[in-house]
Short mmCIF file of C-alpha atoms in Angstrom, two decimals:
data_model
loop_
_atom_site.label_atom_id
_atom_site.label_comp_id
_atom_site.label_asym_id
_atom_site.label_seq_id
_atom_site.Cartn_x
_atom_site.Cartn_y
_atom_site.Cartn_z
CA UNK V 443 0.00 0.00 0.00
CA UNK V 444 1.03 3.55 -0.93
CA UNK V 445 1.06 6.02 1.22
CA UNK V 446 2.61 9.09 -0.75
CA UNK V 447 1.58 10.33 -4.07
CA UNK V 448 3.63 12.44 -6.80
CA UNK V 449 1.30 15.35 -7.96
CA UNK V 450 1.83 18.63 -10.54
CA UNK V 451 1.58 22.06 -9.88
CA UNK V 452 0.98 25.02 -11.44
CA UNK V 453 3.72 27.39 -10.50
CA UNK V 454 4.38 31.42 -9.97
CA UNK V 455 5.33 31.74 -13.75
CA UNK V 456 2.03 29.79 -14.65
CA UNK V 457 0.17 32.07 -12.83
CA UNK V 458 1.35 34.82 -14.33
CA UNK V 459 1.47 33.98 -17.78
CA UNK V 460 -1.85 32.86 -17.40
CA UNK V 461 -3.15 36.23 -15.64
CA UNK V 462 -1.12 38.30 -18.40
CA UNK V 463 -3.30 36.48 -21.23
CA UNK V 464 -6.63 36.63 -19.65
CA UNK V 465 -6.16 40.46 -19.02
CA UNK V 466 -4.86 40.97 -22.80
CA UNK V 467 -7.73 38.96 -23.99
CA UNK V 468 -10.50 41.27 -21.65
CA UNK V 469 -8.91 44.26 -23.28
CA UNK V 470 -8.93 43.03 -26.35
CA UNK V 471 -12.85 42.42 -26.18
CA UNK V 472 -13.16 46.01 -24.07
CA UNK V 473 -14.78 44.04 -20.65
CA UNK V 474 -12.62 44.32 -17.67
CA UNK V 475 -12.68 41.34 -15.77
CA UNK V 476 -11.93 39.92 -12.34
CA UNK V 477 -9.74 36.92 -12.59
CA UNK V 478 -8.62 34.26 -10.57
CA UNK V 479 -6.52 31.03 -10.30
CA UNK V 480 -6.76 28.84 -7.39
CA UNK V 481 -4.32 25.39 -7.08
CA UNK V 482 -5.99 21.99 -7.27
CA UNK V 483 -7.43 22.23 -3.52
CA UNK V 484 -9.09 25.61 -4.22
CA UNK V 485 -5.90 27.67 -2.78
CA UNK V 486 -5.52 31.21 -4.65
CA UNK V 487 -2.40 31.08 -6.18
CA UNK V 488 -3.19 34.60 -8.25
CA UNK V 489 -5.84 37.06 -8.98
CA UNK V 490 -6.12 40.62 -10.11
CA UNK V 491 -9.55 42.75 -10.50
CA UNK V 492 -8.66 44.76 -13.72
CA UNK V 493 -9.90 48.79 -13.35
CA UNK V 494 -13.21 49.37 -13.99
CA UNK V 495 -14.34 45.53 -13.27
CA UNK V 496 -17.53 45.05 -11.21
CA UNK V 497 -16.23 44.97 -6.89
CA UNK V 498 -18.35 42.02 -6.33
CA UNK V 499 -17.65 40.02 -9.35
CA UNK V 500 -14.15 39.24 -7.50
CA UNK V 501 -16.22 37.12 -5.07
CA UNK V 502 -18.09 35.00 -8.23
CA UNK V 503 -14.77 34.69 -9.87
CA UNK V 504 -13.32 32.99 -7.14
CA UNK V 505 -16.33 31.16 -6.35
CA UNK V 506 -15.94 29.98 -9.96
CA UNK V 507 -12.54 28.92 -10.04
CA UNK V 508 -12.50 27.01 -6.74
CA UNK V 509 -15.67 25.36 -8.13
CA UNK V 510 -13.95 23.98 -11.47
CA UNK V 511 -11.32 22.87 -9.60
CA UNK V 512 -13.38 20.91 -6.45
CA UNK V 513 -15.51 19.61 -9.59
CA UNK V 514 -12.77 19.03 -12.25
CA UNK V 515 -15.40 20.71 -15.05
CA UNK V 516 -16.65 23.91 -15.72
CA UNK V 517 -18.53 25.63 -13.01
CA UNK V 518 -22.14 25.50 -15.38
CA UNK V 519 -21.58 21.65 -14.56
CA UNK V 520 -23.15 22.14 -11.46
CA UNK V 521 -27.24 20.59 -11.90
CA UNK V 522 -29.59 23.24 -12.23
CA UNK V 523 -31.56 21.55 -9.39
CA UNK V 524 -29.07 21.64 -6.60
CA UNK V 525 -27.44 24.97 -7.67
CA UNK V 526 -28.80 27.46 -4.78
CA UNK V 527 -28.68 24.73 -2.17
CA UNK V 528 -25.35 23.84 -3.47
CA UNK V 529 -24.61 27.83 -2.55
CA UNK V 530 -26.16 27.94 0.49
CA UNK V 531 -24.37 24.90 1.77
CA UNK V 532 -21.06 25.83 1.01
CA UNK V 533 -21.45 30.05 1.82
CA UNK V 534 -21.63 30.95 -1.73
CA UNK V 535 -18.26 28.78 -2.66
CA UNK V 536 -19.64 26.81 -4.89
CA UNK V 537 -21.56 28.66 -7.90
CA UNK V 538 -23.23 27.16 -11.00
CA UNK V 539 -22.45 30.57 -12.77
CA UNK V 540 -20.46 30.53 -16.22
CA UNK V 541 -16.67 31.44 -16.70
CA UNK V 542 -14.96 29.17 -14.53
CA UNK V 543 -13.07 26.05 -15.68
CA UNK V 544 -10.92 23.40 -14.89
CA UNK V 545 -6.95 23.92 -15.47
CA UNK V 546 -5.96 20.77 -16.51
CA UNK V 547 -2.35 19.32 -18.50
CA UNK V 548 -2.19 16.65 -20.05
CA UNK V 549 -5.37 15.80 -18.78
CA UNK V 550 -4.35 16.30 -14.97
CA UNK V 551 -6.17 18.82 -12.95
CA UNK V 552 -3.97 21.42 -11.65
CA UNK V 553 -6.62 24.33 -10.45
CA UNK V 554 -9.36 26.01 -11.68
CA UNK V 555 -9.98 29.49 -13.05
CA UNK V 556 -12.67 31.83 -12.25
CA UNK V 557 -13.72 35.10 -14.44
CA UNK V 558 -16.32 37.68 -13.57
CA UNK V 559 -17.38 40.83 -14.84
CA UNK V 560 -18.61 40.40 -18.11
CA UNK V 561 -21.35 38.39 -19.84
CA UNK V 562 -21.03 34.53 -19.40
CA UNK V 563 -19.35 34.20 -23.06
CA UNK V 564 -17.19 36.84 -22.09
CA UNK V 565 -16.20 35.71 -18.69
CA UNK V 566 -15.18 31.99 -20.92
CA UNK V 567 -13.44 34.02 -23.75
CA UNK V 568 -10.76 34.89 -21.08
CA UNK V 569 -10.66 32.03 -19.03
CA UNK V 570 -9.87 30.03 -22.22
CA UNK V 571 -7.02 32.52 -23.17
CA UNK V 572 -5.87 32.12 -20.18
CA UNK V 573 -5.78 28.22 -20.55
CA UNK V 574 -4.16 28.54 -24.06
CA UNK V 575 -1.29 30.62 -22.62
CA UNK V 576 0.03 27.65 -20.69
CA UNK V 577 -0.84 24.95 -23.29
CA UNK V 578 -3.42 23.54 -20.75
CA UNK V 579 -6.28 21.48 -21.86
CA UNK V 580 -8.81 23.28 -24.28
CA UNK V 581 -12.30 23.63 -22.71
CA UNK V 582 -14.71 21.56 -24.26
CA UNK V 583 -17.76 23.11 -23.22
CA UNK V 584 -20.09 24.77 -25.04
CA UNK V 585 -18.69 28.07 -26.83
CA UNK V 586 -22.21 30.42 -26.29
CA UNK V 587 -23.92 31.63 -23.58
CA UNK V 588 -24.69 29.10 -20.77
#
């Protein structure tokens, strides 16, 4: 029996690459966004709430990212049916809202990333730069409004 397992991580360059794309990529569509990357157990390793993003939308970002990563799918994987229990159990950390996703490589799951501020195809526009700036996984969800 095993009692020690070998496990990735996403490190400080990562992060930063990965923050660095999604902000290009919320200019580029004119939506500033709050952003945020949490490890595999739903630590924040970065975030950043870009001027003129929406205060609160820093809470549903998180919320979104540490949901794609306790789930290992996007955060819209979460059943319509237990969605606001699912939010009142857990203090609002788990959300069913759009824009976050898993941060997987080579099909491991590293973190999640949460992104707020904008409409829900915006909000996946930039988490999927972000993901492409790292060569993670491509999101496979649906590419319109959830």
């Amino acid at each position: 029996m095993e009692f020690t397992a070998c496990t990735r991580n996403l490190t400080h360059r990562a992060t930063f690459k990965m923050l660095g794309a999604a902000m290009k990529a919320a200019e580029a569509i004119g939506q500033p966004q709050c952003i945020v990357i949490v490890d595999a157990s739903g630590e924040l390793l970065g975030e950043i709430r870009m001027t003129g993003s929406k205060f609160l939308s820093r809470r549903s970002a998180r919320a979104k990212a540490r949901t794609a990563a306790s789930i290992g799918a996007p955060s819209t994987a979460v059943p319509d049916a237990v969605r606001t229990q699912i939010a009142a159990a857990t203090g609002g950390e788990v959300t069913g809202l759009a824009g976050g996703l898993p941060i997987r490589i080579d099909g491991e799951l590293l973190g999640g990333i949460g992104v707020g501020s904008g409409s829900p195809e915006q909000d996946l526009t930039v988490a999927r730069a972000a993901l492409a700036a790292i060569g993670a996984d491509a999101d496979k969800s649906p590419k319109r409004d959830l």
